[in-house]
Coordinates of C-alpha atoms and ligand atoms in Angstrom, one line a residue:
X1 CA -58.7 27.4 -8.8
X2 CA -58.7 26.2 -5.2
X3 CA -55.7 24.0 -4.2
X4 CA -58.1 21.4 -2.7
X5 CA -59.9 21.0 -6.0
X6 CA -56.6 20.6 -8.0
X7 CA -56.6 17.4 -10.0
X8 CA -53.6 15.6 -11.5
X9 CA -55.1 16.0 -14.9
X10 CA -55.1 19.8 -14.4
X11 CA -51.3 20.0 -13.9
X12 CA -49.4 20.7 -17.1
X13 CA -47.6 17.6 -18.4
X14 CA -44.0 18.9 -18.4
X15 CA -44.4 20.1 -14.8
X16 CA -45.8 16.7 -13.8
X17 CA -43.0 14.8 -15.5
X18 CA -40.4 17.1 -13.8
X19 CA -41.9 16.6 -10.4
X20 CA -41.9 12.8 -10.8
X21 CA -38.3 12.9 -11.9
X22 CA -37.2 14.9 -8.9
X23 CA -39.1 12.6 -6.6
X24 CA -37.6 9.5 -8.1
X25 CA -34.0 11.0 -7.9
X26 CA -34.3 12.0 -4.3
X27 CA -35.7 8.6 -3.3
X28 CA -32.8 6.9 -5.1
X29 CA -30.2 9.1 -3.4
X30 CA -31.7 8.4 0.0
X31 CA -31.8 4.7 -0.7
X32 CA -28.2 4.6 -1.9
X33 CA -26.9 6.6 1.1
X34 CA -28.8 4.3 3.5
X35 CA -27.4 1.2 1.7
X36 CA -23.9 2.5 1.9
X37 CA -24.3 3.2 5.6
X38 CA -25.7 -0.2 6.2
X39 CA -23.0 -2.0 4.2
X40 CA -20.4 -0.1 6.2
X41 CA -22.0 -1.1 9.5
X42 CA -22.2 -4.7 8.3
X43 CA -18.8 -4.6 6.6
X44 CA -20.2 -5.8 3.2
X45 CA -17.6 -4.9 0.6
X46 CA -19.7 -6.1 -2.3
X47 CA -22.6 -3.9 -1.5
X48 CA -20.2 -1.0 -0.8
X49 CA -18.6 -1.4 -4.3
X50 CA -22.1 -1.5 -5.9
X51 CA -23.2 1.7 -4.1
X52 CA -20.0 3.6 -4.8
X53 CA -21.4 5.9 -7.5
X54 CA -18.2 7.3 -8.9
X55 CA -14.7 5.8 -9.1
X56 CA -13.2 8.9 -7.4
X57 CA -15.6 8.5 -4.3
X58 CA -13.6 6.4 -1.8
X59 CA -15.4 3.7 0.2
X60 CA -13.6 5.0 3.3
X61 CA -13.6 8.7 2.4
X62 CA -14.3 10.0 5.9
X63 CA -11.9 7.6 7.6
X64 CA -9.2 8.5 5.1
X65 CA -9.7 12.3 5.6
X66 CA -9.7 12.1 9.4
X67 CA -6.7 9.8 9.4
X68 CA -4.6 12.0 7.1
X69 CA -5.5 15.2 8.9
X70 CA -4.9 13.7 12.4
X71 CA -1.5 12.4 11.3
X72 CA -0.6 15.7 9.7
X73 CA -1.6 17.6 12.9
X74 CA 0.4 15.2 15.0
X75 CA 3.5 15.8 12.9
X76 CA 3.3 19.5 13.9
X77 CA 4.0 18.3 17.4
X78 CA 6.6 15.7 16.6
X79 CA 8.5 18.2 14.4
X80 CA 8.7 20.6 17.3
X81 CA 10.1 17.9 19.6
X82 CA 12.5 16.7 16.9
X83 CA 14.2 20.1 17.0
X84 CA 14.4 20.3 20.8
X85 CA 17.7 19.2 22.4
X86 CA 15.8 17.7 25.4
X87 CA 13.0 15.4 24.2
X88 CA 11.7 14.2 27.6
X89 CA 12.9 10.7 27.0
X90 CA 12.1 7.9 29.4
X91 CA 12.5 4.1 29.2
X92 CA 9.5 1.8 29.1
X93 CA 9.3 -1.5 30.9
X94 CA 10.8 -3.2 27.9
X95 CA 13.7 -0.8 28.0
X96 CA 12.6 0.9 24.7
X97 CA 12.6 4.7 24.6
X98 CA 9.5 6.9 24.6
X99 CA 9.5 10.7 24.4
X100 CA 7.0 13.5 25.0
X101 CA 6.6 13.5 21.2
X102 CA 5.2 9.9 21.2
X103 CA 2.7 10.7 24.0
X104 CA 1.6 14.0 22.5
X105 CA 1.1 12.5 19.0
X106 CA -0.9 9.6 20.5
X107 CA -3.2 12.0 22.4
X108 CA -3.9 14.1 19.4
X109 CA -4.6 11.3 17.0
X110 CA -6.8 9.3 19.4
X111 CA -8.8 12.4 20.2
X112 CA -9.6 12.9 16.5
X113 CA -10.6 9.2 16.1
X114 CA -12.8 9.4 19.2
X115 CA -14.6 12.5 18.0
X116 CA -15.3 11.1 14.5
X117 CA -15.8 7.4 15.3
X118 CA -16.8 7.0 19.0
X119 CA -17.5 3.3 18.7
X120 CA -14.2 2.2 17.1
X121 CA -11.5 0.4 19.0
X122 CA -7.9 1.6 19.1
X123 CA -4.7 -0.3 19.5
X124 CA -2.1 2.4 20.4
X125 CA 1.5 1.7 21.3
X126 CA 1.7 4.0 24.3
X127 CA -0.2 4.2 27.6
X128 CA -0.4 7.0 30.2
X129 CA 0.3 5.2 33.5
X130 CA 3.9 6.6 33.8
X131 CA 2.7 10.1 33.0
X132 CA 0.0 10.1 35.8
X133 CA 2.8 9.8 38.3
X134 CA 5.2 12.3 36.6
X135 CA 3.2 15.5 36.5
X136 CA 6.0 17.7 35.1
X137 CA 6.3 15.4 32.0
X138 CA 2.5 15.4 31.6
X139 CA 2.5 19.2 31.9
X140 CA 5.1 19.5 29.1
X141 CA 3.1 17.2 26.8
X142 CA 0.0 19.3 27.6
X143 CA 1.8 22.5 26.4
X144 CA 2.7 20.8 23.2
X145 CA -0.7 19.3 22.6
X146 CA -2.4 22.7 23.0
X147 CA 0.0 24.3 20.6
X148 CA -0.5 21.7 17.8
X149 CA -3.2 23.3 15.7
X150 CA -3.5 23.0 12.0
X151 CA -3.4 26.5 10.3
X152 CA -6.8 25.8 8.7
X153 CA -10.0 26.3 10.7
X154 CA -12.0 23.9 8.5
X155 CA -9.4 21.1 8.9
X156 CA -9.5 21.6 12.7
X157 CA -13.3 21.6 12.6
X158 CA -13.2 18.3 10.7
X159 CA -11.0 16.9 13.4
X160 CA -13.6 17.8 16.0
X161 CA -11.6 20.5 17.8
X162 CA -8.8 20.5 20.3
X163 CA -8.1 18.3 23.3
X164 CA -10.1 19.9 26.2
X165 CA -7.8 19.4 29.2
X166 CA -4.7 17.7 30.5
X167 CA -7.0 15.0 32.1
X168 CA -8.7 14.4 28.8
X169 CA -5.3 14.2 27.2
X170 CA -4.2 11.4 29.6
X171 CA -7.5 9.6 29.1
X172 CA -7.2 9.7 25.4
X173 CA -3.7 8.2 25.5
X174 CA -5.2 5.3 27.4
X175 CA -8.0 4.8 24.9
X176 CA -5.3 3.0 22.8
X177 CA -5.6 -0.1 25.1
X178 CA -7.6 -2.4 22.8
X179 CA -6.4 -5.9 22.5
X180 CA -7.1 -5.9 18.8
X181 CA -8.6 -9.0 17.1
X182 CA -10.5 -10.3 14.1
X183 CA -13.9 -8.6 14.6
X184 CA -15.0 -5.0 14.0
X185 CA -13.4 -1.7 13.3
X186 CA -10.0 -1.3 15.0
X187 CA -7.4 1.4 14.5
X188 CA -3.7 0.6 14.9
X189 CA -1.6 3.6 15.9
X190 CA 2.2 4.1 16.3
X191 CA 2.5 7.8 17.2
X192 CA 6.2 7.8 16.5
X193 CA 7.6 4.8 14.7
X194 CA 11.4 4.6 14.8
X195 CA 11.8 6.5 18.1
X196 CA 15.5 5.6 18.1
X197 CA 15.8 7.3 14.7
X198 CA 13.8 10.3 16.0
X199 CA 16.3 10.6 18.9
X200 CA 19.3 10.1 16.6
X201 CA 18.2 12.6 14.0
X202 CA 17.2 10.0 11.4
X203 CA 13.9 9.0 9.8
X204 CA 10.7 8.4 11.7
X205 CA 7.0 8.1 10.9
X206 CA 3.6 8.8 12.4
X207 CA 1.5 5.7 11.5
X208 CA -2.2 5.0 11.5
X209 CA -4.3 2.3 10.0
X210 CA -7.9 1.1 10.1
X211 CA -8.6 -2.6 10.2
X212 CA -12.0 -4.0 9.6
X213 CA -12.5 -7.6 10.6
X214 CA -8.7 -8.1 10.7
X215 CA -8.1 -6.6 7.2
X216 CA -6.3 -3.3 6.8
X217 CA -8.6 -1.0 4.8
X218 CA -7.0 2.4 5.3
X219 CA -3.3 3.2 5.9
X220 CA -1.6 6.6 6.5
X221 CA 2.1 7.3 7.1
X222 CA 3.4 10.8 7.9
X223 CA 7.2 11.0 7.2
X224 CA 8.4 14.5 8.1
X225 CA 12.0 13.8 7.1
X226 CA 11.5 12.2 3.7
X227 CA 11.9 14.3 0.5
X228 CA 8.6 15.5 -1.0
X229 CA 9.7 14.4 -4.5
X230 CA 8.6 10.9 -5.1
X231 CA 11.3 10.3 -7.7
X232 CA 14.2 11.2 -5.3
X233 CA 16.1 7.9 -5.2
X234 CA 17.4 6.6 -1.9
X235 CA 21.1 6.4 -1.4
X236 CA 23.0 4.7 1.4
X237 CA 23.0 8.0 3.4
X238 CA 19.2 8.5 3.1
X239 CA 18.6 7.3 6.7
X240 CA 21.2 9.6 8.3
X241 CA 21.2 13.2 9.4
X242 CA 17.6 13.7 8.4
X243 CA 15.8 17.0 8.6
X244 CA 12.2 18.2 8.0
X245 CA 13.4 21.5 6.3
X246 CA 12.0 21.3 2.8
X247 CA 10.9 17.8 3.4
X248 CA 7.8 15.9 4.6
X249 CA 5.5 13.5 2.9
X250 CA 2.1 11.9 3.7
X251 CA 1.5 8.5 2.2
X252 CA -1.9 6.9 2.2
X253 CA -3.9 4.0 0.8
X254 CA -7.4 2.6 0.8
X255 CA -7.8 -1.1 0.1
X256 CA -8.7 -1.6 -3.6
X257 CA -8.2 2.1 -4.4
X258 CA -4.4 2.5 -4.8
X259 CA -1.8 4.4 -2.9
X260 CA -1.1 8.2 -2.9
X261 CA 1.6 10.6 -1.7
X262 CA 1.2 14.3 -1.0
X263 CA 3.4 16.9 0.7
X264 CA 2.9 17.3 4.5
X265 CA 1.6 20.8 5.2
X266 CA 0.8 22.8 8.4
X267 CA -2.8 23.3 7.3
X268 CA -5.3 21.4 5.1
X269 CA -4.4 18.4 2.9
X270 CA -2.3 19.1 -0.2
X271 CA -3.1 17.7 -3.6
X272 CA -2.2 13.9 -3.8
X273 CA -0.4 11.9 -6.5
X274 CA -0.8 8.2 -7.2
X275 CA 2.3 6.2 -6.4
X276 CA 3.7 2.9 -7.8
X277 CA 6.5 0.6 -7.0
X278 CA 9.3 0.6 -9.6
X279 CA 9.3 -2.2 -12.2
X280 CA 12.5 -4.0 -11.8
X281 CA 14.0 -5.4 -15.0
X282 CA 17.2 -6.6 -13.3
X283 CA 17.0 -7.7 -9.7
X284 CA 20.8 -7.2 -9.3
X285 CA 20.2 -3.5 -9.6
X286 CA 17.6 -3.4 -6.9
X287 CA 17.9 -1.0 -3.9
X288 CA 17.1 -2.8 -0.6
X289 CA 16.1 -1.2 2.7
X290 CA 16.6 -2.4 6.2
X291 CA 16.5 -1.1 9.8
X292 CA 19.4 1.0 11.2
X293 CA 19.1 -0.9 14.4
X294 CA 20.9 -4.3 14.2
X295 CA 18.7 -5.5 17.2
X296 CA 15.5 -5.0 15.1
X297 CA 16.4 -7.2 12.1
X298 CA 19.3 -9.4 11.1
X299 CA 21.8 -7.4 9.0
X300 CA 23.8 -10.6 8.5
X301 CA 20.9 -12.6 7.0
X302 CA 19.8 -9.6 4.9
X303 CA 23.3 -9.2 3.5
X304 CA 23.4 -12.9 2.5
X305 CA 20.0 -12.6 0.8
X306 CA 21.1 -9.6 -1.2
X307 CA 24.3 -11.4 -2.2
X308 CA 22.3 -14.5 -3.3
X309 CA 20.1 -12.2 -5.5
X310 CA 23.3 -10.7 -7.1
X311 CA 22.7 -7.3 -5.5
X312 CA 26.1 -5.6 -4.9
X313 CA 24.8 -2.1 -3.9
X314 CA 25.0 -1.4 -0.2
X315 CA 21.7 -1.5 1.7
X316 CA 19.8 1.7 2.6
X317 CA 19.6 1.7 6.4
X318 CA 16.6 3.7 7.5
X319 CA 14.5 3.8 10.7
X320 CA 10.7 3.3 10.8
X321 CA 7.9 2.6 8.2
X322 CA 9.5 5.3 6.0
X323 CA 11.0 2.2 4.4
X324 CA 7.6 1.0 3.3
X325 CA 6.7 4.4 2.0
X326 CA 10.0 4.7 0.1
X327 CA 9.7 1.4 -1.8
X328 CA 6.0 2.1 -2.5
X329 CA 6.9 5.2 -4.5
X330 CA 9.8 3.5 -6.2
X331 CA 12.6 5.4 -4.4
X332 CA 13.8 2.0 -3.4
X333 CA 12.7 -1.6 -4.2
X334 CA 12.9 -4.1 -1.4
X335 CA 12.4 -4.1 2.3
X336 CA 13.8 -7.0 4.3
X337 CA 13.2 -7.5 8.0
X338 CA 14.5 -10.9 9.1
X339 CA 14.1 -11.8 12.8
X340 CA 17.1 -11.5 15.2
X341 CA 15.3 -13.3 18.1
X342 CA 12.8 -16.1 17.9
X343 CA 10.7 -14.8 20.8
X344 CA 10.1 -11.3 19.4
X345 CA 6.6 -10.7 18.0
X346 CA 6.3 -7.8 15.6
X347 CA 3.6 -5.3 16.7
X348 CA 0.6 -4.6 14.4
X349 CA 1.2 -0.8 14.6
X350 CA 4.7 -1.2 13.1
X351 CA 3.4 -2.7 9.9
X352 CA -0.4 -2.2 9.2
X353 CA -0.2 1.1 7.3
X354 CA 3.0 0.2 5.4
X355 CA 1.7 -3.2 4.4
X356 CA -1.4 -1.7 2.8
X357 CA 0.5 1.2 1.1
X358 CA 3.0 -1.2 -0.5
X359 CA 0.4 -3.7 -1.6
X360 CA -1.8 -0.9 -3.1
X361 CA 1.3 0.5 -5.0
X362 CA 1.8 -2.8 -6.7
X363 CA 3.9 -4.7 -4.2
X364 CA 3.6 -7.9 -2.2
X365 CA 4.2 -8.1 1.5
X366 CA 4.7 -11.5 3.3
X367 CA 6.7 -12.8 6.2
X368 CA 9.8 -14.9 5.7
X369 CA 7.7 -18.0 5.1
X370 CA 5.7 -16.4 2.3
X371 CA 2.5 -15.9 4.5
X372 CA 0.6 -12.6 4.3
X373 CA 0.9 -10.5 7.5
X374 CA -2.1 -11.4 9.7
X375 CA -3.4 -8.4 11.6
X376 CA -6.3 -10.3 13.2
X377 CA -4.4 -12.0 16.0
X378 CA -4.3 -9.2 18.6
X379 CA -1.7 -6.5 19.3
X380 CA 1.1 -8.5 17.7
X381 CA 1.7 -10.4 14.4
X382 CA 2.0 -13.7 16.4
X383 CA 1.5 -15.9 13.3
X384 CA 4.2 -14.2 11.3
X385 CA 8.0 -14.2 11.3
X386 CA 9.9 -11.3 9.7
X387 CA 8.8 -9.2 6.7
X388 CA 9.7 -9.5 3.0
X389 CA 8.3 -6.6 0.8
X390 CA 9.0 -6.4 -2.9
X391 CA 7.3 -5.5 -6.2
X392 CA 4.8 -8.3 -7.2
X393 CA 6.8 -9.5 -10.2
X394 CA 10.0 -10.3 -8.2
X395 CA 8.6 -11.2 -4.8
X396 CA 8.7 -15.0 -5.4
X397 CA 12.4 -14.7 -6.5
X398 CA 13.2 -12.7 -3.3
X399 CA 11.3 -15.1 -1.1
X400 CA 13.2 -18.0 -2.6
X401 CA 16.5 -16.3 -1.7
X402 CA 15.2 -15.7 1.8
X403 CA 14.2 -19.3 2.3
X404 CA 17.5 -20.6 1.0
X405 CA 19.5 -18.3 3.3
X406 CA 17.4 -19.1 6.4
X407 CA 17.1 -22.8 5.5
X408 CA 20.9 -23.2 5.4
X409 CA 21.4 -21.8 8.9
Ligands
A2P1 N1 13.8 -7.2 18.6 C1 13.1 -6.5 17.7 N2 12.9 -7.0 16.5 C2 12.1 -6.3 15.6 N3 11.6 -5.1 15.9 C3 11.8 -4.5 17.1 C4 12.6 -5.2 18.1 N4 12.6 -4.4 19.2 C5 11.9 -3.3 18.9 N5 11.4 -3.4 17.6 C6 10.6 -2.4 16.9 O1 11.1 -2.0 15.7 C7 10.5 -0.8 15.4 C8 11.4 0.1 14.7 O2 11.7 -0.5 13.5 P1 12.9 0.0 12.7 O3 14.2 -0.6 13.2 O4 12.6 -0.5 11.3 O5 12.9 1.5 12.7 C9 10.1 -0.1 16.7 O6 8.7 0.2 16.6 C10 10.4 -1.1 17.7 O7 9.4 -1.4 18.6 P2 9.2 -0.6 20.0 O8 10.3 0.5 20.1 O9 7.9 -0.2 20.0 O10 9.4 -1.7 21.0
MG2 MG1 7.1 1.4 16.0
MG3 MG1 6.4 4.0 18.4
MG4 MG1 8.4 2.4 20.6

C-alpha cells in the first residue's frame, strides 16, 4: 500500500491509540515546561506550585544546584587561605578587614551566577577598586582563583567553567554592585562572613541567597569549620580554635521546601539530610548563640535576656552565619543579635541565607521589635533593628524577654 493512500481506518486500532497517547503526553509535557518557565519569569508562585509535578522536584532546582556548587567551590579557595599565615589582609574604608579569600570567593561565585543566570542582579559585599591599584594582591587572588576547581568535571561544567582571565576576575567582583530592592531576581552574597573569625581561626561562612521580589527563595551557607554531624551539640568552646580537618557542612533551603544539610566535599554535591530545629520543652535549658565580637551585638543585653528566660548556661560565642546553621539543625536553640549602635544597619548578605534556612527548619526570625527581616529595602536591612531567631513555639516568649530588657533601658 502506498503511503499517500494510507487512511486512518487502515491503521490497526492499538497502534492508533498508542500514537494518540504519545502525542497527548508530549503536548502536555511541553505545555507544563512552558508554563513553569513563564511562571518563573513572572514570579507566579501559585502557577509554579501547580506545575511542580513531583514533591521532590524543587521550584528552584537549577538555582539551588548552582548556588550549592558555587559555594562549595569557593570554600576550596577559602580553606586554602585559612591555612596560610599571611592572608593578604587589608582594611576597607569602614575599617573592617578583607582578605584575598574574600575577593577570590566573590569572583568565583559571581562568575557561576553570571554564566547560569546572565540577567540576575547581584548584591555582593566586596568591590575590586582597591585591587585594581594593587596589582600584586590581584595577582595572588588570580593564582588562587585558577587553582579552585571542583574535582568533578560534571560539577565544573554545571558551573559554566573557570574564570577566564585576571581582568575577568576583577570585572566579576564588581558585578556585585547592585543596589538591591523589591523587584526582580537579586542574589545576596557574602563571600566570607565572619572575616574576623576567619583571621582568628574561628568559624566563618560562605553565604549566598536568591531573592525574588524582595523575598528570599533560596539560601546556601558553606561552613567549612562546623562538624559534619548535625547532632553534635554546641558547647561554649565551639566558636574557638576551629579547623576544617574532618569538618565542613553545606546548609541549604528553598522557600516552602524545607532545609537540608550535607557534608562539604571537594567535588560534586554529597547526599543531603533534612534538618529541623530542636523542640524545646524547657526554655531554661536552651543554648543561645551570639557573636564573638562585642562590637557586632550587645553581649550585655543578650546576657540580661538569657537571665530573664532563666537560662543559666553560658552563651556559645561564634562568628558568622554559622550561628543560623547551627540552630537550624538543633545543635543550639536561640540566636540573639541586639544592636550596639543605633546607626548601624545590618547588611542583607549577613542574614538572607540564614534567615531562610532557620525558617524552613521550623524557626521564626524577626528583629528586636518582632518584625520579619525585610530584604526589599536595598543593600541593608534599614527597616529592622537586631535579630531574634528561635524555634517557632518559643519565639514569642523570647521576644517578650527581649522587649522587656530593651524597654527598661
Ligand atoms: N556594628 C556592627 N553591628 C553589627 N554587625 C556588624 C557591625 N559591624 C560589622 N558587622 C558585621 O557583622 C558581621 C559578622 O557578624 P558576626 O559578629 O556574627 O560574625 C560582619 O559581616 C560584619 O560586617 P562587615 O565586616 O561586612 O562590615
Ligand atoms: Mg558578613
Ligand atoms: Mg564578608
Ligand atoms: Mg566584611
